[in-house]
GROMACS .gro file of C-alpha atoms in nm:
model
  393
    1UNK     CA    1   1.636  -2.171   0.011
    2UNK     CA    2   1.643  -1.900  -0.257
    3UNK     CA    3   1.936  -1.718  -0.396
    4UNK     CA    4   1.994  -1.358  -0.443
    5UNK     CA    5   1.877  -1.394  -0.792
    6UNK     CA    6   1.560  -1.560  -0.834
    7UNK     CA    7   1.466  -1.735  -1.138
    8UNK     CA    8   1.274  -1.528  -1.401
    9UNK     CA    9   0.989  -1.790  -1.419
   10UNK     CA   10   0.931  -1.753  -1.026
   11UNK     CA   11   0.935  -1.372  -1.062
   12UNK     CA   12   0.678  -1.394  -1.348
   13UNK     CA   13   0.462  -1.630  -1.166
   14UNK     CA   14   0.449  -1.408  -0.858
   15UNK     CA   15   0.273  -1.117  -1.081
   16UNK     CA   16   0.116  -1.347  -1.333
   17UNK     CA   17  -0.262  -1.263  -1.218
   18UNK     CA   18  -0.177  -0.898  -1.219
   19UNK     CA   19  -0.037  -0.887  -1.583
   20UNK     CA   20  -0.330  -1.101  -1.693
   21UNK     CA   21  -0.599  -0.860  -1.565
   22UNK     CA   22  -0.406  -0.540  -1.650
   23UNK     CA   23  -0.298  -0.662  -1.988
   24UNK     CA   24  -0.646  -0.766  -2.096
   25UNK     CA   25  -0.972  -0.628  -1.941
   26UNK     CA   26  -0.818  -0.337  -1.774
   27UNK     CA   27  -0.636  -0.207  -2.074
   28UNK     CA   28  -0.939  -0.252  -2.286
   29UNK     CA   29  -1.190  -0.057  -2.073
   30UNK     CA   30  -0.993   0.173  -1.861
   31UNK     CA   31  -1.019   0.459  -2.083
   32UNK     CA   32  -1.392   0.418  -2.198
   33UNK     CA   33  -1.599   0.720  -2.091
   34UNK     CA   34  -1.920   0.518  -2.013
   35UNK     CA   35  -1.740   0.246  -1.805
   36UNK     CA   36  -1.805   0.269  -1.401
   37UNK     CA   37  -1.459   0.218  -1.327
   38UNK     CA   38  -1.378   0.050  -0.978
   39UNK     CA   39  -1.062  -0.136  -1.070
   40UNK     CA   40  -0.783   0.046  -0.903
   41UNK     CA   41  -0.704   0.367  -0.697
   42UNK     CA   42  -0.669   0.605  -0.969
   43UNK     CA   43  -0.820   0.943  -0.983
   44UNK     CA   44  -1.147   0.966  -1.188
   45UNK     CA   45  -1.179   1.348  -1.120
   46UNK     CA   46  -0.928   1.632  -1.156
   47UNK     CA   47  -0.642   1.685  -0.905
   48UNK     CA   48  -0.668   1.905  -0.600
   49UNK     CA   49  -0.635   2.260  -0.719
   50UNK     CA   50  -0.396   2.340  -0.406
   51UNK     CA   51  -0.182   2.067  -0.527
   52UNK     CA   52  -0.138   2.187  -0.873
   53UNK     CA   53  -0.074   2.558  -0.750
   54UNK     CA   54   0.193   2.432  -0.519
   55UNK     CA   55   0.378   2.246  -0.799
   56UNK     CA   56   0.338   2.562  -1.027
   57UNK     CA   57   0.494   2.769  -0.744
   58UNK     CA   58   0.786   2.546  -0.674
   59UNK     CA   59   0.848   2.509  -1.044
   60UNK     CA   60   1.012   2.845  -1.048
   61UNK     CA   61   1.405   2.796  -0.965
   62UNK     CA   62   1.520   2.988  -0.670
   63UNK     CA   63   1.893   2.913  -0.738
   64UNK     CA   64   2.106   2.727  -0.978
   65UNK     CA   65   2.101   2.411  -0.807
   66UNK     CA   66   1.704   2.402  -0.801
   67UNK     CA   67   1.703   2.105  -1.048
   68UNK     CA   68   2.041   1.963  -0.964
   69UNK     CA   69   2.088   1.597  -0.852
   70UNK     CA   70   1.878   1.540  -0.521
   71UNK     CA   71   1.922   1.301  -0.244
   72UNK     CA   72   1.717   1.327   0.079
   73UNK     CA   73   1.687   1.692   0.103
   74UNK     CA   74   1.706   1.811   0.467
   75UNK     CA   75   1.396   2.025   0.454
   76UNK     CA   76   1.193   1.713   0.338
   77UNK     CA   77   1.350   1.501   0.615
   78UNK     CA   78   1.244   1.776   0.860
   79UNK     CA   79   0.881   1.771   0.718
   80UNK     CA   80   0.836   1.408   0.754
   81UNK     CA   81   1.010   1.407   1.109
   82UNK     CA   82   0.774   1.661   1.238
   83UNK     CA   83   0.460   1.485   1.091
   84UNK     CA   84   0.570   1.165   1.257
   85UNK     CA   85   0.626   1.325   1.585
   86UNK     CA   86   0.295   1.463   1.577
   87UNK     CA   87   0.133   1.143   1.480
   88UNK     CA   88   0.308   0.879   1.702
   89UNK     CA   89   0.455   1.089   1.995
   90UNK     CA   90   0.793   0.958   1.929
   91UNK     CA   91   1.088   1.196   1.891
   92UNK     CA   92   1.178   1.117   1.517
   93UNK     CA   93   1.519   1.217   1.391
   94UNK     CA   94   1.528   1.366   1.040
   95UNK     CA   95   1.855   1.199   0.989
   96UNK     CA   96   1.671   0.860   1.001
   97UNK     CA   97   1.410   0.976   0.707
   98UNK     CA   98   1.519   0.852   0.375
   99UNK     CA   99   1.314   1.015   0.086
  100UNK     CA  100   1.217   0.792  -0.191
  101UNK     CA  101   1.046   0.790  -0.526
  102UNK     CA  102   0.748   0.666  -0.391
  103UNK     CA  103   0.628   0.386  -0.143
  104UNK     CA  104   0.731   0.122  -0.409
  105UNK     CA  105   1.090   0.232  -0.390
  106UNK     CA  106   1.077   0.245   0.002
  107UNK     CA  107   0.969  -0.091   0.033
  108UNK     CA  108   1.214  -0.224  -0.227
  109UNK     CA  109   1.508  -0.030  -0.047
  110UNK     CA  110   1.384  -0.151   0.294
  111UNK     CA  111   1.380  -0.519   0.194
  112UNK     CA  112   1.735  -0.491   0.016
  113UNK     CA  113   1.867  -0.322   0.333
  114UNK     CA  114   1.784  -0.574   0.577
  115UNK     CA  115   1.697  -0.915   0.384
  116UNK     CA  116   1.985  -1.155   0.302
  117UNK     CA  117   1.988  -1.433   0.065
  118UNK     CA  118   1.753  -1.714   0.208
  119UNK     CA  119   1.599  -1.508   0.483
  120UNK     CA  120   1.232  -1.562   0.515
  121UNK     CA  121   0.976  -1.268   0.501
  122UNK     CA  122   0.642  -1.308   0.619
  123UNK     CA  123   0.366  -1.115   0.461
  124UNK     CA  124  -0.007  -1.118   0.489
  125UNK     CA  125  -0.252  -1.251   0.213
  126UNK     CA  126  -0.438  -1.080   0.060
  127UNK     CA  127  -0.135  -0.868  -0.021
  128UNK     CA  128  -0.053  -0.570  -0.248
  129UNK     CA  129   0.033  -0.700  -0.586
  130UNK     CA  130   0.415  -0.678  -0.570
  131UNK     CA  131   0.519  -0.780  -0.213
  132UNK     CA  132   0.603  -1.126  -0.324
  133UNK     CA  133   0.817  -1.015  -0.604
  134UNK     CA  134   1.016  -0.751  -0.421
  135UNK     CA  135   1.095  -1.011  -0.153
  136UNK     CA  136   1.247  -1.238  -0.413
  137UNK     CA  137   1.430  -0.977  -0.581
  138UNK     CA  138   1.590  -0.905  -0.230
  139UNK     CA  139   1.703  -1.256  -0.209
  140UNK     CA  140   1.430  -1.351   0.042
  141UNK     CA  141   1.190  -1.644   0.056
  142UNK     CA  142   0.804  -1.531   0.093
  143UNK     CA  143   0.614  -1.674   0.352
  144UNK     CA  144   0.223  -1.612   0.340
  145UNK     CA  145   0.011  -1.581   0.639
  146UNK     CA  146  -0.367  -1.577   0.526
  147UNK     CA  147  -0.603  -1.332   0.667
  148UNK     CA  148  -0.962  -1.498   0.675
  149UNK     CA  149  -1.267  -1.326   0.493
  150UNK     CA  150  -1.481  -1.139   0.558
  151UNK     CA  151  -1.316  -0.994   0.872
  152UNK     CA  152  -0.949  -1.017   0.736
  153UNK     CA  153  -0.820  -0.975   1.109
  154UNK     CA  154  -0.474  -0.968   1.192
  155UNK     CA  155  -0.407  -1.337   1.345
  156UNK     CA  156  -0.111  -1.303   1.536
  157UNK     CA  157  -0.094  -1.670   1.640
  158UNK     CA  158  -0.083  -1.766   1.274
  159UNK     CA  159   0.204  -1.533   1.214
  160UNK     CA  160   0.399  -1.664   1.517
  161UNK     CA  161   0.353  -2.010   1.419
  162UNK     CA  162   0.495  -1.931   1.062
  163UNK     CA  163   0.829  -1.784   1.229
  164UNK     CA  164   1.137  -2.015   1.185
  165UNK     CA  165   1.509  -1.952   1.266
  166UNK     CA  166   1.538  -1.799   0.915
  167UNK     CA  167   1.263  -1.525   0.964
  168UNK     CA  168   1.404  -1.193   0.908
  169UNK     CA  169   1.089  -0.973   0.865
  170UNK     CA  170   0.705  -0.971   0.895
  171UNK     CA  171   0.550  -0.715   0.639
  172UNK     CA  172   0.232  -0.556   0.775
  173UNK     CA  173   0.002  -0.307   0.577
  174UNK     CA  174  -0.244  -0.114   0.772
  175UNK     CA  175  -0.480   0.033   0.665
  176UNK     CA  176  -0.486  -0.283   0.449
  177UNK     CA  177  -0.514  -0.308   0.069
  178UNK     CA  178  -0.721  -0.467  -0.053
  179UNK     CA  179  -0.947  -0.510   0.237
  180UNK     CA  180  -0.987  -0.176   0.394
  181UNK     CA  181  -0.904  -0.336   0.756
  182UNK     CA  182  -0.738  -0.116   1.014
  183UNK     CA  183  -0.527  -0.334   1.264
  184UNK     CA  184  -0.604  -0.223   1.614
  185UNK     CA  185  -0.352  -0.115   1.872
  186UNK     CA  186  -0.409  -0.437   2.073
  187UNK     CA  187  -0.330  -0.663   1.771
  188UNK     CA  188  -0.027  -0.464   1.692
  189UNK     CA  189   0.099  -0.485   2.051
  190UNK     CA  190   0.030  -0.870   2.059
  191UNK     CA  191   0.237  -0.891   1.754
  192UNK     CA  192   0.522  -0.696   1.890
  193UNK     CA  193   0.515  -0.919   2.198
  194UNK     CA  194   0.523  -1.233   1.976
  195UNK     CA  195   0.800  -1.115   1.772
  196UNK     CA  196   1.009  -0.995   2.069
  197UNK     CA  197   0.981  -1.336   2.220
  198UNK     CA  198   1.056  -1.516   1.872
  199UNK     CA  199   1.352  -1.275   1.815
  200UNK     CA  200   1.517  -1.371   2.158
  201UNK     CA  201   1.449  -1.735   2.090
  202UNK     CA  202   1.610  -1.759   1.733
  203UNK     CA  203   1.897  -1.502   1.827
  204UNK     CA  204   1.829  -1.220   1.591
  205UNK     CA  205   1.588  -0.938   1.577
  206UNK     CA  206   1.280  -0.992   1.340
  207UNK     CA  207   1.188  -0.683   1.190
  208UNK     CA  208   0.841  -0.537   1.089
  209UNK     CA  209   0.819  -0.365   0.768
  210UNK     CA  210   0.507  -0.140   0.823
  211UNK     CA  211   0.382  -0.042   0.480
  212UNK     CA  212   0.159   0.269   0.566
  213UNK     CA  213   0.049   0.443   0.236
  214UNK     CA  214  -0.312   0.450   0.355
  215UNK     CA  215  -0.248   0.598   0.703
  216UNK     CA  216  -0.433   0.917   0.636
  217UNK     CA  217  -0.727   0.729   0.438
  218UNK     CA  218  -0.931   0.642   0.743
  219UNK     CA  219  -1.307   0.677   0.819
  220UNK     CA  220  -1.533   0.734   1.107
  221UNK     CA  221  -1.245   0.895   1.308
  222UNK     CA  222  -1.081   0.547   1.367
  223UNK     CA  223  -0.733   0.552   1.516
  224UNK     CA  224  -0.456   0.424   1.280
  225UNK     CA  225  -0.168   0.333   1.495
  226UNK     CA  226   0.182   0.240   1.364
  227UNK     CA  227   0.389  -0.074   1.487
  228UNK     CA  228   0.665   0.174   1.528
  229UNK     CA  229   0.490   0.300   1.827
  230UNK     CA  230   0.528  -0.035   2.008
  231UNK     CA  231   0.807  -0.206   1.838
  232UNK     CA  232   1.162  -0.059   1.802
  233UNK     CA  233   1.253  -0.279   1.519
  234UNK     CA  234   1.010  -0.138   1.279
  235UNK     CA  235   1.071   0.029   0.927
  236UNK     CA  236   0.801   0.244   0.827
  237UNK     CA  237   0.733   0.307   0.444
  238UNK     CA  238   0.508   0.576   0.306
  239UNK     CA  239   0.370   0.712  -0.013
  240UNK     CA  240   0.221   1.044  -0.069
  241UNK     CA  241   0.045   0.931  -0.379
  242UNK     CA  242  -0.259   0.803  -0.186
  243UNK     CA  243  -0.339   1.108   0.049
  244UNK     CA  244  -0.315   1.331  -0.275
  245UNK     CA  245  -0.450   1.074  -0.501
  246UNK     CA  246  -0.181   1.135  -0.743
  247UNK     CA  247   0.001   0.807  -0.780
  248UNK     CA  248   0.189   0.901  -1.073
  249UNK     CA  249   0.385   1.182  -0.877
  250UNK     CA  250   0.624   0.961  -0.702
  251UNK     CA  251   0.753   1.067  -0.353
  252UNK     CA  252   0.759   0.867  -0.032
  253UNK     CA  253   0.994   0.784   0.243
  254UNK     CA  254   1.127   0.500   0.476
  255UNK     CA  255   1.230   0.549   0.841
  256UNK     CA  256   1.289   0.376   1.167
  257UNK     CA  257   1.180   0.524   1.507
  258UNK     CA  258   1.413   0.690   1.763
  259UNK     CA  259   1.373   0.370   1.970
  260UNK     CA  260   1.551   0.157   1.695
  261UNK     CA  261   1.907   0.054   1.831
  262UNK     CA  262   2.043   0.010   1.501
  263UNK     CA  263   1.910   0.338   1.338
  264UNK     CA  264   2.273   0.493   1.296
  265UNK     CA  265   2.411   0.198   1.127
  266UNK     CA  266   2.114   0.153   0.896
  267UNK     CA  267   2.154   0.508   0.748
  268UNK     CA  268   2.458   0.424   0.525
  269UNK     CA  269   2.320   0.105   0.433
  270UNK     CA  270   1.985   0.253   0.334
  271UNK     CA  271   2.161   0.516   0.123
  272UNK     CA  272   2.365   0.248  -0.058
  273UNK     CA  273   2.059   0.054  -0.131
  274UNK     CA  274   1.888   0.355  -0.280
  275UNK     CA  275   2.138   0.368  -0.548
  276UNK     CA  276   2.154  -0.002  -0.606
  277UNK     CA  277   1.786  -0.013  -0.663
  278UNK     CA  278   1.808   0.252  -0.927
  279UNK     CA  279   1.849   0.589  -0.790
  280UNK     CA  280   1.542   0.548  -0.556
  281UNK     CA  281   1.537   0.931  -0.449
  282UNK     CA  282   1.233   1.143  -0.545
  283UNK     CA  283   1.270   1.436  -0.791
  284UNK     CA  284   1.363   1.798  -0.693
  285UNK     CA  285   1.016   1.941  -0.761
  286UNK     CA  286   0.836   1.713  -0.533
  287UNK     CA  287   1.084   1.752  -0.269
  288UNK     CA  288   1.066   2.137  -0.291
  289UNK     CA  289   0.697   2.133  -0.257
  290UNK     CA  290   0.665   1.868   0.032
  291UNK     CA  291   0.614   2.124   0.301
  292UNK     CA  292   0.298   2.237   0.118
  293UNK     CA  293   0.197   1.878   0.009
  294UNK     CA  294   0.224   1.748   0.369
  295UNK     CA  295  -0.086   1.938   0.470
  296UNK     CA  296  -0.305   1.852   0.192
  297UNK     CA  297  -0.547   1.529   0.167
  298UNK     CA  298  -0.814   1.450  -0.067
  299UNK     CA  299  -1.160   1.484   0.083
  300UNK     CA  300  -1.188   1.196   0.314
  301UNK     CA  301  -1.554   1.262   0.395
  302UNK     CA  302  -1.635   1.240   0.033
  303UNK     CA  303  -1.489   0.900   0.029
  304UNK     CA  304  -1.662   0.791   0.333
  305UNK     CA  305  -1.988   0.908   0.188
  306UNK     CA  306  -1.903   0.700  -0.144
  307UNK     CA  307  -1.850   0.399   0.094
  308UNK     CA  308  -2.173   0.462   0.281
  309UNK     CA  309  -2.365   0.476  -0.048
  310UNK     CA  310  -2.204   0.179  -0.238
  311UNK     CA  311  -2.152  -0.072   0.058
  312UNK     CA  312  -2.513  -0.079   0.171
  313UNK     CA  313  -2.622  -0.073  -0.210
  314UNK     CA  314  -2.428  -0.381  -0.283
  315UNK     CA  315  -2.561  -0.562   0.039
  316UNK     CA  316  -2.919  -0.483  -0.078
  317UNK     CA  317  -2.850  -0.642  -0.406
  318UNK     CA  318  -2.739  -0.965  -0.220
  319UNK     CA  319  -2.353  -0.917  -0.242
  320UNK     CA  320  -2.168  -0.984   0.076
  321UNK     CA  321  -1.941  -0.676   0.099
  322UNK     CA  322  -1.703  -0.560   0.366
  323UNK     CA  323  -1.751  -0.220   0.532
  324UNK     CA  324  -1.380  -0.084   0.501
  325UNK     CA  325  -1.220   0.123   0.777
  326UNK     CA  326  -0.963   0.287   0.567
  327UNK     CA  327  -0.786   0.285   0.219
  328UNK     CA  328  -0.989   0.342  -0.111
  329UNK     CA  329  -1.122  -0.012  -0.117
  330UNK     CA  330  -1.404  -0.267  -0.023
  331UNK     CA  331  -1.435  -0.631  -0.089
  332UNK     CA  332  -1.724  -0.803  -0.229
  333UNK     CA  333  -1.805  -1.168  -0.277
  334UNK     CA  334  -1.856  -1.298  -0.622
  335UNK     CA  335  -2.192  -1.451  -0.651
  336UNK     CA  336  -2.021  -1.730  -0.860
  337UNK     CA  337  -1.711  -1.924  -0.752
  338UNK     CA  338  -1.505  -1.792  -1.045
  339UNK     CA  339  -1.446  -1.429  -0.963
  340UNK     CA  340  -1.253  -1.373  -1.302
  341UNK     CA  341  -1.543  -1.497  -1.488
  342UNK     CA  342  -1.768  -1.271  -1.287
  343UNK     CA  343  -1.541  -0.987  -1.347
  344UNK     CA  344  -1.590  -1.048  -1.739
  345UNK     CA  345  -1.971  -1.047  -1.672
  346UNK     CA  346  -1.930  -0.711  -1.497
  347UNK     CA  347  -1.735  -0.567  -1.772
  348UNK     CA  348  -1.991  -0.675  -2.029
  349UNK     CA  349  -2.222  -0.450  -1.829
  350UNK     CA  350  -1.955  -0.173  -1.844
  351UNK     CA  351  -1.826  -0.203  -1.473
  352UNK     CA  352  -1.475  -0.257  -1.416
  353UNK     CA  353  -1.350  -0.433  -1.087
  354UNK     CA  354  -1.046  -0.590  -0.971
  355UNK     CA  355  -1.086  -0.995  -0.966
  356UNK     CA  356  -1.006  -1.118  -0.625
  357UNK     CA  357  -0.758  -1.380  -0.750
  358UNK     CA  358  -0.524  -1.101  -0.855
  359UNK     CA  359  -0.487  -1.018  -0.478
  360UNK     CA  360  -0.516  -1.386  -0.362
  361UNK     CA  361  -0.892  -1.388  -0.244
  362UNK     CA  362  -1.055  -1.614  -0.507
  363UNK     CA  363  -1.426  -1.592  -0.513
  364UNK     CA  364  -1.418  -1.230  -0.424
  365UNK     CA  365  -1.357  -0.877  -0.602
  366UNK     CA  366  -1.224  -0.563  -0.507
  367UNK     CA  367  -1.396  -0.220  -0.569
  368UNK     CA  368  -1.229   0.116  -0.552
  369UNK     CA  369  -1.399   0.407  -0.403
  370UNK     CA  370  -1.203   0.638  -0.589
  371UNK     CA  371  -1.477   0.609  -0.867
  372UNK     CA  372  -1.660   0.921  -0.902
  373UNK     CA  373  -2.014   0.955  -0.773
  374UNK     CA  374  -2.141   0.948  -1.096
  375UNK     CA  375  -1.985   0.603  -1.170
  376UNK     CA  376  -2.115   0.487  -0.845
  377UNK     CA  377  -2.483   0.568  -0.954
  378UNK     CA  378  -2.434   0.438  -1.287
  379UNK     CA  379  -2.277   0.125  -1.146
  380UNK     CA  380  -2.526   0.003  -0.890
  381UNK     CA  381  -2.792  -0.095  -1.148
  382UNK     CA  382  -2.519  -0.275  -1.339
  383UNK     CA  383  -2.401  -0.476  -1.047
  384UNK     CA  384  -2.768  -0.575  -1.001
  385UNK     CA  385  -2.778  -0.672  -1.384
  386UNK     CA  386  -2.454  -0.874  -1.375
  387UNK     CA  387  -2.589  -1.043  -1.056
  388UNK     CA  388  -2.924  -1.123  -1.217
  389UNK     CA  389  -2.737  -1.255  -1.528
  390UNK     CA  390  -2.545  -1.533  -1.341
  391UNK     CA  391  -2.838  -1.617  -1.093
  392UNK     CA  392  -2.943  -1.892  -1.303
  393UNK     CA  393  -2.620  -2.081  -1.362
   0.00000   0.00000   0.00000
C-alpha cells in the first residue's frame, strides 16, 4: 500500500521514458526548421487570429480589479455550464464548475479531492504521460488496464476484473490520447453499469475521472459522449488548450454533473485542493476572454484532411497505422521491435515522432496531426526512406 508521500524514485520511474525522449532527441530537433515534426501536439503554424484578437481586447482593464487575484470567476463558470448543458442535455450548475490553470491542474485537483492514501486508481494504458505520477502524488496506487492494439477498444470486463475493495476511481480519456479512439456510448454505459454493481458490492462509490480535453477534436461527425451523461459519480476535466491549439495558455476546468449526489459537499474540498495544489486557478486574462474563446476551435476539417492524407500514405508504405476518430494523433507500428531505435532512424531522416515506449506501447510510435501540411508532404518520403533503411536488418 502506498502512502501520501510516494518515494522520489517511484515518481522518477513513472516519467523516465518521457524525460529520456524530451531531454534528448526532442530537445535536439524540435526547433530545427527542416524537421518534419510529428512528436507532440504543439502548433506548427501561427495561432488563430480571432484568439489573438480576443486576448488583445480583454487585456485592456475595465476596472481596478481586472488583474487582481482570481478564483473561479462567475462569468467563466456560467460559460462552461451553458456549454455543458448544450453538449450533454444535463442542467449543469455553474456553482459546480471549478476553473483551473489547464487540464493538468484539473486532473491533479480531482485526484487530490477524491483519492486517499492507499486508494487504487485504475487507468488505461496506453496513457497520457503523467497519469501515474499524479495518482502517486495524490497518495493513490496506480492500477493499469491495457487497451490492446490495433483497435485499442475499451475493455469493460478487464476494468471490472481490476476492481478491488480499495478501488476509488477509474480514469477514462476519450477521445483517447495517444490512440485517437473515441469510446462509444454503449461502452461507457457498460462501464457505468459495471461500476454501479462494483460500488454496491464494495460499499463505496467508484468515481470516473473523465479526462476530456479532446472532446471537440473529433472526425467524420462522430458522437463524443461523456461518462457524465450515464454515470452520476463522474468528474469531468477539460483543457481549452486543445480546441485552440494554444497549450501554453493554461485554462481548463473540473466539474461534476447535476446528477452527482455529493456535488454540494465537493465544492469546498475542490476549492481547498486548488490552493494545496499550488494555486490551481487560471489567470485573469483568460477568464475575461473565455466567453469569446468558448466558441473558437481550430480547423477540424484541416486536421481530418491531414489524417486522410497521412494515414493512407503510411499504410501504402507498409506501416500498420490506426485511423483516429479524434485527437491530434495516430499510432503506427514500428517496422522493427525497438521503437526507440526506429525513432532514432526517423530522426536521422529529419522526422520527429514519439516512440511508443513513452506511452507504454512498445513497438509502435505516435504521430501528431498538428504538423503542418508542408511537414506531412516532406515527411512521407522520409518515412519511406527510414523503413527501407531497416528493411534488411
